[in-house]
Coordinates of C-alpha atoms in Angstrom, one line a residue:
Chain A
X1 CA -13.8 -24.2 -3.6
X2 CA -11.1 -21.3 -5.2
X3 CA -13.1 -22.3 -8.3
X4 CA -16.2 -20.5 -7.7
X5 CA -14.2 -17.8 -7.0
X6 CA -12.4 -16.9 -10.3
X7 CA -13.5 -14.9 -12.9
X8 CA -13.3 -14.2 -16.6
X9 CA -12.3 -11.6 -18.4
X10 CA -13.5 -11.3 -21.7
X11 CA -12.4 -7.3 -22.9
X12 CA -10.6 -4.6 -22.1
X13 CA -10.2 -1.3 -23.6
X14 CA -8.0 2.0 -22.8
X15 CA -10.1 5.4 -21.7
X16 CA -8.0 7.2 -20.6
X17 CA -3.5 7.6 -21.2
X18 CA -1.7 10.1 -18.7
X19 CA 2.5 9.7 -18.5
X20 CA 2.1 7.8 -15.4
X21 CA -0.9 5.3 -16.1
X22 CA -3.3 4.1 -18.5
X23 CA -6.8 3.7 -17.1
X24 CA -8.8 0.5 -18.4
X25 CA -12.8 -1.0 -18.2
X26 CA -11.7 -4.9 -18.2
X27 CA -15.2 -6.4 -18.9
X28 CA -15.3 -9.3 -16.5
X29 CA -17.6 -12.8 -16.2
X30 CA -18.6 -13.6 -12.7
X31 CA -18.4 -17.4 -11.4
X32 CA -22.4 -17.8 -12.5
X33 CA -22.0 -15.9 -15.3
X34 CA -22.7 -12.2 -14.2
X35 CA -21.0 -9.9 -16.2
X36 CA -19.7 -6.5 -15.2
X37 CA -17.4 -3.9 -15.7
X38 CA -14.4 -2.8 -13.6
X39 CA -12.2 -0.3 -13.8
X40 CA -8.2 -0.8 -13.8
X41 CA -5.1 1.3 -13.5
X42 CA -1.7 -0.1 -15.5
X43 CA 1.2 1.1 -14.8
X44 CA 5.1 0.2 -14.6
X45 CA 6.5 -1.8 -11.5
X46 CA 7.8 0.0 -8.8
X47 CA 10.7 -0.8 -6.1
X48 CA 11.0 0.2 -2.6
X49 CA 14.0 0.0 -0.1
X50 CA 15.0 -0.4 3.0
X51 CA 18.7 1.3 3.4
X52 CA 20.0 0.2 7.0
X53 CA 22.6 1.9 8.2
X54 CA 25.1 0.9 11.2
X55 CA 25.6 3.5 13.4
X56 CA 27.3 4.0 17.0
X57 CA 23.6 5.3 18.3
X58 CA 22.2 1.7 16.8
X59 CA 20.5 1.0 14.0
X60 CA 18.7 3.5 11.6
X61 CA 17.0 4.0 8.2
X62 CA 17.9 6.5 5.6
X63 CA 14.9 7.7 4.5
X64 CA 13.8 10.6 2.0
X65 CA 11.6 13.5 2.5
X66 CA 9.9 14.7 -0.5
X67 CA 6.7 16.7 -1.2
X68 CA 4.1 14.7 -2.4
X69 CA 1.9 16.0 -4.9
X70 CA -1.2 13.0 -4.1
X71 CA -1.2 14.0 -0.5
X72 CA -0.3 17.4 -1.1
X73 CA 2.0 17.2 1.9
X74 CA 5.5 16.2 2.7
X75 CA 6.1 12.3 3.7
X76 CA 9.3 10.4 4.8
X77 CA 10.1 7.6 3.5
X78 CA 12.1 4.8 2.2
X79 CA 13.7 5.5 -1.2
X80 CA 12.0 3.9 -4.1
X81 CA 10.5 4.5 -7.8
X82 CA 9.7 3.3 -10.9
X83 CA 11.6 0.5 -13.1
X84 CA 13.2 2.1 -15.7
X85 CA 13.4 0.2 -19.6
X86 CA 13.8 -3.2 -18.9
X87 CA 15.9 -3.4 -15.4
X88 CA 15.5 -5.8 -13.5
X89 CA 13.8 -5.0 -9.7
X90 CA 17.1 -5.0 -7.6
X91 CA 18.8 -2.6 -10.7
X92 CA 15.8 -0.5 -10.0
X93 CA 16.1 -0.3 -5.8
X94 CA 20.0 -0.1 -6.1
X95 CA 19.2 2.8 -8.9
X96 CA 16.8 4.9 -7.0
X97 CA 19.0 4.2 -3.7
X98 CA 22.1 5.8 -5.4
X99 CA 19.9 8.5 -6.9
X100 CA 17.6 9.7 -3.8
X101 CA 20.2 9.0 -1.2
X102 CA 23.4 9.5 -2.8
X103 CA 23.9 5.7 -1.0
X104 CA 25.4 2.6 -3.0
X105 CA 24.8 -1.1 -1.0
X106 CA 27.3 -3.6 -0.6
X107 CA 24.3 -6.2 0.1
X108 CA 21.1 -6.5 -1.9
X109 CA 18.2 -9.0 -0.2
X110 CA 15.0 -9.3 -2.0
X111 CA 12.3 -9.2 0.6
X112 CA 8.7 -9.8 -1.1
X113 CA 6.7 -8.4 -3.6
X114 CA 2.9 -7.2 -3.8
X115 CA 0.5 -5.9 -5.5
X116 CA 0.3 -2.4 -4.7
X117 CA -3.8 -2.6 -5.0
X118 CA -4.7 -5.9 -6.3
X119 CA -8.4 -4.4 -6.8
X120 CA -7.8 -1.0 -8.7
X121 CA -4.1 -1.9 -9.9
X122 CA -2.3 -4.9 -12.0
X123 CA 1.1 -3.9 -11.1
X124 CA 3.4 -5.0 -9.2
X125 CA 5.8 -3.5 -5.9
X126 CA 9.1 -4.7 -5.2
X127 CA 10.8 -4.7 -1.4
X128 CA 14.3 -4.7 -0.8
X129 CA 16.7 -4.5 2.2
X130 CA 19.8 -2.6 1.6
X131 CA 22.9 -3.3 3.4
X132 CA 27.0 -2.4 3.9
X133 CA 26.0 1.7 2.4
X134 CA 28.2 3.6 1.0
X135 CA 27.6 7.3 1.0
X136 CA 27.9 9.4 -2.4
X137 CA 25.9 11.6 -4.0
X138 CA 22.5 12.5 -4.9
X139 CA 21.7 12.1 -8.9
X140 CA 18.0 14.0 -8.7
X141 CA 15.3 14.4 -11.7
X142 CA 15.0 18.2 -12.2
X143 CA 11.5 18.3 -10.5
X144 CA 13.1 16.3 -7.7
X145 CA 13.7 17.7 -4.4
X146 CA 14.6 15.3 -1.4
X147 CA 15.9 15.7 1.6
X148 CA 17.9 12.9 2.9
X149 CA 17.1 12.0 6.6
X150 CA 18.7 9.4 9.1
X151 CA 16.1 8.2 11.4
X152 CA 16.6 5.5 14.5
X153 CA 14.5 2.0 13.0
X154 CA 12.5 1.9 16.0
X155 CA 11.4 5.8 15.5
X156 CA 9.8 4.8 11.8
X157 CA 8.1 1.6 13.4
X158 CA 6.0 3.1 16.2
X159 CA 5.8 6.2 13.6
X160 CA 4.0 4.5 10.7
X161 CA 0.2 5.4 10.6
X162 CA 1.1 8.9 11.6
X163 CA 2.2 12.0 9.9
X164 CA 5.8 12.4 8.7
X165 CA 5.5 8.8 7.9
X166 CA 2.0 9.2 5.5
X167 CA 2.8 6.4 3.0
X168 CA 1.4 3.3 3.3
X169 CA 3.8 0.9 1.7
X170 CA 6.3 1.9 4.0
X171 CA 4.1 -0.1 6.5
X172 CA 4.4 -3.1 3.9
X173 CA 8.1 -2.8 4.1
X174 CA 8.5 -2.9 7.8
X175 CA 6.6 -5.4 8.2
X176 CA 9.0 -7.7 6.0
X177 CA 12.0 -6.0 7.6
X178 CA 10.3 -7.1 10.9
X179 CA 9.7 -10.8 9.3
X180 CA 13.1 -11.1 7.9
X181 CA 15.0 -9.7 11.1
X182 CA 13.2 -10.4 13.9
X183 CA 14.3 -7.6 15.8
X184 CA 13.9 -7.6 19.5
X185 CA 10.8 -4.8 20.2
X186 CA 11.2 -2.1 22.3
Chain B
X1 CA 14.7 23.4 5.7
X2 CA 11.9 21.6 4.8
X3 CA 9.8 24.9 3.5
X4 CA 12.3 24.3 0.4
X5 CA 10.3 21.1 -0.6
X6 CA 6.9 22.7 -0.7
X7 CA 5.1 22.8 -3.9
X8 CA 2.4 25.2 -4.5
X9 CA -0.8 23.7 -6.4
X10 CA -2.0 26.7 -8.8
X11 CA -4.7 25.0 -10.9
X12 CA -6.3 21.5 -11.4
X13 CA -8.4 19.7 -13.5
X14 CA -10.0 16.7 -14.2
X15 CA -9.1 14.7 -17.2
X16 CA -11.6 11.4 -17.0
X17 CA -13.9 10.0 -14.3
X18 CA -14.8 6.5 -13.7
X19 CA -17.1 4.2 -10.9
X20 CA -14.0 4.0 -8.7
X21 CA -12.2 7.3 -9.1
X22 CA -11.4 10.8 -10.7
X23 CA -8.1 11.0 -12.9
X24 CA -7.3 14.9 -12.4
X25 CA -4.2 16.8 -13.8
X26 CA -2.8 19.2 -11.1
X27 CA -0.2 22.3 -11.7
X28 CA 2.0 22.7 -9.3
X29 CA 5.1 25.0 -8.6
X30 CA 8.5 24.0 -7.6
X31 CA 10.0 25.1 -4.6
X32 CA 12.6 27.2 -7.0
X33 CA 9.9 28.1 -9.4
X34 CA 9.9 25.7 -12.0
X35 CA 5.9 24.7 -13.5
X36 CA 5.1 20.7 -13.6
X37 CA 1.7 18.7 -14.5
X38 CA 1.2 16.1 -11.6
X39 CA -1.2 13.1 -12.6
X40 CA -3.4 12.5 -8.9
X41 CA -6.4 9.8 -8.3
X42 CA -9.1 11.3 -6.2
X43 CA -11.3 8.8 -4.3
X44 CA -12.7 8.1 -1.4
X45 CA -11.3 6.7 1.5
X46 CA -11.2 3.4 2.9
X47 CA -11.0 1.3 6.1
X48 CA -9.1 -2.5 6.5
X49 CA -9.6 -4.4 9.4
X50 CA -7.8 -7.0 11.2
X51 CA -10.5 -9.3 12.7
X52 CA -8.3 -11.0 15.5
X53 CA -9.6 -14.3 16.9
X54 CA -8.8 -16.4 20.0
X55 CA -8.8 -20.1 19.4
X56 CA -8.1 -23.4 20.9
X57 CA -5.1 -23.8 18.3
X58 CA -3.7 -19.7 19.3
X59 CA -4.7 -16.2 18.2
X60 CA -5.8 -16.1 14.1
X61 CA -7.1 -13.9 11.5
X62 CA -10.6 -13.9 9.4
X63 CA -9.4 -13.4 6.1
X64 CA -11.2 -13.2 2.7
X65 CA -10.7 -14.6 -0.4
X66 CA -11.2 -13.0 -3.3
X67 CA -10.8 -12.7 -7.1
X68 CA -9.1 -9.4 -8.0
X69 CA -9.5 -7.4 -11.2
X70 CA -6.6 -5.4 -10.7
X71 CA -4.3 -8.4 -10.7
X72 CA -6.7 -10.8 -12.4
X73 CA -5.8 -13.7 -9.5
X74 CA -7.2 -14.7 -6.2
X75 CA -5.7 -12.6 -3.1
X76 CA -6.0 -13.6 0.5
X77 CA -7.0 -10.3 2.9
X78 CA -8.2 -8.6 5.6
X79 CA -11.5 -7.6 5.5
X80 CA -11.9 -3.6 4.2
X81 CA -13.4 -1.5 1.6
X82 CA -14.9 2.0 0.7
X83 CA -16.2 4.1 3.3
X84 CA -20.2 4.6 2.1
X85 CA -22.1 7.9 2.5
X86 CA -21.0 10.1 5.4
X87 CA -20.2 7.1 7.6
X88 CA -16.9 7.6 10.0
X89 CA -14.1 5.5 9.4
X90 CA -14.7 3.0 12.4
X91 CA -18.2 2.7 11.2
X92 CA -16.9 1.6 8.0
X93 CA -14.5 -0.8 9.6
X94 CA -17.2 -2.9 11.1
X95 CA -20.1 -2.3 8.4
X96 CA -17.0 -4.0 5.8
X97 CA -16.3 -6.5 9.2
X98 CA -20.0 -7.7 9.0
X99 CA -20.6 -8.0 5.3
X100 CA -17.6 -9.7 3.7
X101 CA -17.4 -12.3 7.0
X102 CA -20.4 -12.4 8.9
X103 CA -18.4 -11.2 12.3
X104 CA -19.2 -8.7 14.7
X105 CA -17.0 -6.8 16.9
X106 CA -17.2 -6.3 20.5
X107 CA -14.1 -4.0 20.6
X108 CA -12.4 -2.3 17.9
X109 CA -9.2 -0.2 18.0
X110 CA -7.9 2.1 15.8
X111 CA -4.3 1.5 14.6
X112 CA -3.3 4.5 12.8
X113 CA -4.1 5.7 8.7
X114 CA -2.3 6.6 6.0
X115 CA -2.2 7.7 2.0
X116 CA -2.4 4.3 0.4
X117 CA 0.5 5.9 -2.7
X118 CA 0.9 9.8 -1.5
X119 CA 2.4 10.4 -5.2
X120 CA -0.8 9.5 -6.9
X121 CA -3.8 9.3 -4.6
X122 CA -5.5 12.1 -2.2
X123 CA -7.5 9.2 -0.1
X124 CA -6.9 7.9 3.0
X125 CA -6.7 4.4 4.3
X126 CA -7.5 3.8 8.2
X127 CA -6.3 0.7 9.8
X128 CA -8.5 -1.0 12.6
X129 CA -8.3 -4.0 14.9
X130 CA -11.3 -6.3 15.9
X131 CA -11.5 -8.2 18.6
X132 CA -14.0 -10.1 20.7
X133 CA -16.1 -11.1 17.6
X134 CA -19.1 -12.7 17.5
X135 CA -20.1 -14.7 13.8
X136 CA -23.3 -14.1 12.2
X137 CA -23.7 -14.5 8.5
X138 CA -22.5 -12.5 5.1
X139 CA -24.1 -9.7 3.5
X140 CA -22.6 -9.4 -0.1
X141 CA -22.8 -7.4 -2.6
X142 CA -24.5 -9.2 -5.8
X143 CA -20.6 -9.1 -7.3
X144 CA -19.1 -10.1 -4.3
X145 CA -17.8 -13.7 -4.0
X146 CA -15.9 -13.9 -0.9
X147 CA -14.6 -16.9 1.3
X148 CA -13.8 -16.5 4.6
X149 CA -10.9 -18.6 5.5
X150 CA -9.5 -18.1 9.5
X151 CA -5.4 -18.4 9.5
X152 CA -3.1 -18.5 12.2
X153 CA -1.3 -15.2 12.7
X154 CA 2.1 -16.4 11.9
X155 CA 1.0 -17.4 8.8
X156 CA 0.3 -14.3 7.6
X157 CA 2.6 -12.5 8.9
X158 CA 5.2 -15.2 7.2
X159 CA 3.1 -15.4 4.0
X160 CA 3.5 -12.0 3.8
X161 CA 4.9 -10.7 0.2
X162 CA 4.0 -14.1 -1.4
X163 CA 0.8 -15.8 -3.1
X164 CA -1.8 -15.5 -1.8
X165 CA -1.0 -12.7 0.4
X166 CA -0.3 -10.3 -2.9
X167 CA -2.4 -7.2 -1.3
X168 CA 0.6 -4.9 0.2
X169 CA -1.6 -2.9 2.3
X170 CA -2.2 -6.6 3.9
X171 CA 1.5 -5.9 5.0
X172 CA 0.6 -1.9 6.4
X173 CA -2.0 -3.8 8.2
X174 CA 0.5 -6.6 9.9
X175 CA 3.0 -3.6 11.0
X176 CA 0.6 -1.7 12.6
X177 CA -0.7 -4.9 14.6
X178 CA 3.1 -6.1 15.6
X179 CA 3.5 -2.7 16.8
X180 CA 0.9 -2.6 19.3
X181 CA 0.2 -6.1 20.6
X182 CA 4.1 -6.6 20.0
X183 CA 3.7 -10.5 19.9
X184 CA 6.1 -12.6 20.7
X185 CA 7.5 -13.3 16.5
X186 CA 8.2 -17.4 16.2

């Protein structure tokens, strides 16, 4: 039945190159032999961490809070960015960790990956959980500017869809933090 | 503290348009100053549903399967898409509910909305759940091939973060469900 689903593609081409993306018409063949054109960002690979912290008031996430110039508003969220060279994804979260955060992890758990936007994107997201932190210090870009914020786990959960926490693939992460740890709902 | 993250936007342009969405080029000064080019999709906004169904066999989803350009592979979703004219984002929810699976809703909730990538994108994705549906039949778009496939919550929620469940906003979608029916997790 998957069959009839697939298509073909039969040419792509570049129209437009910025320093964060390329933007591409992929010339596609439909299952009975439509053809059309779609339009397709590439891009790097991204990763995006979970940093858990132990504290005596219970657990919490340390998240960043960074103007972001899509949503031309601030979000909080979990540390993350884009794979530098040829990394590999956990030597991209534990990178951006130590950079945003200032945090290095004991433990490393891979948690899932995605497609950020399987129909507009061909990249790919990487999740991680973060664990045993160790606090140093912040290694920024020069046009970075993060503020580093503790926040009670429960307090992002029944935050996410609602402004500070703006960004949807933070949603994606809790829900694999959820699936991996089961934690008891309040 | 947080007025030192703002960014002020001083000028924008737009560097190439497509079907799908506006590349622009915005200027934007630092908190302290310093001048930076920010590369921001512009498009509209969207709506994803989670079409929740009570069976004999327990509660699951109406999911569609469909080929995806961005990835160039099959991905297993809710149901969702681009909000049409001037329609509000609940109407969208159930127009996208009815057309890719045939279902319609006798309650639907909103679960919260967010920027689907706050560093690139200005749009806004709004989450919704559907229950008490009622089948009828498909209304596709001449290049939509879709296959609605019903799965068992858990499965999902499970599959998350794996073939064939590569979408991440899938995973926005499960977080915002867990948070407010808080289900028992197996």
């Amino acid at each position: 039945m998957c069959k009839s689903l697939v298509w073909k593609e039969e040419n792509k081409k570049i129209i437009c190159s910025t320093p964060v993306f390329e933007v591409g018409e992929r010339l596609c063949r439909s299952p009975d032999n439509k053809v059309r054109t779609y339009t397709v960002l590439d891009t790097h690979d991204w990763a995006i961490v979970i940093p858990a912290l132990d504290t005596k008031s219970g657990l919490q996430f340390v998240m960043v809070r960074q103007w972001r110039h899509g949503a031309r508003e601030l979000s909080l969220e979990f540390p993350g960015g884009v794979f530098k060279n040829d990394e590999d994804s956990a030597a991209a979260a534990l990178r951006e960790l130590r950079e945003e955060t200032g945090y290095k992890a004991g433990k490393i758990t891979k948690l899932g990956k995605f497609n950020p936007n399987p129909a507009i994107m061909s990249n790919t997201v990487h999740f991680f959980l973060c664990e045993e932190l160790v606090k140093g210090s912040q290694e920024l870009d020069d046009d970075e500017y993060v503020e580093v914020v503790n926040v009670p786990w429960e307090e992002v959960f029944y935050g996410l869809g609602k402004a500070p926490y703006i960004h949807a693939l933070m949603g994606t992460a809790m829900a694999l933090y959820i699936g991996n740890k089961k934690p008891e709902l309040p």
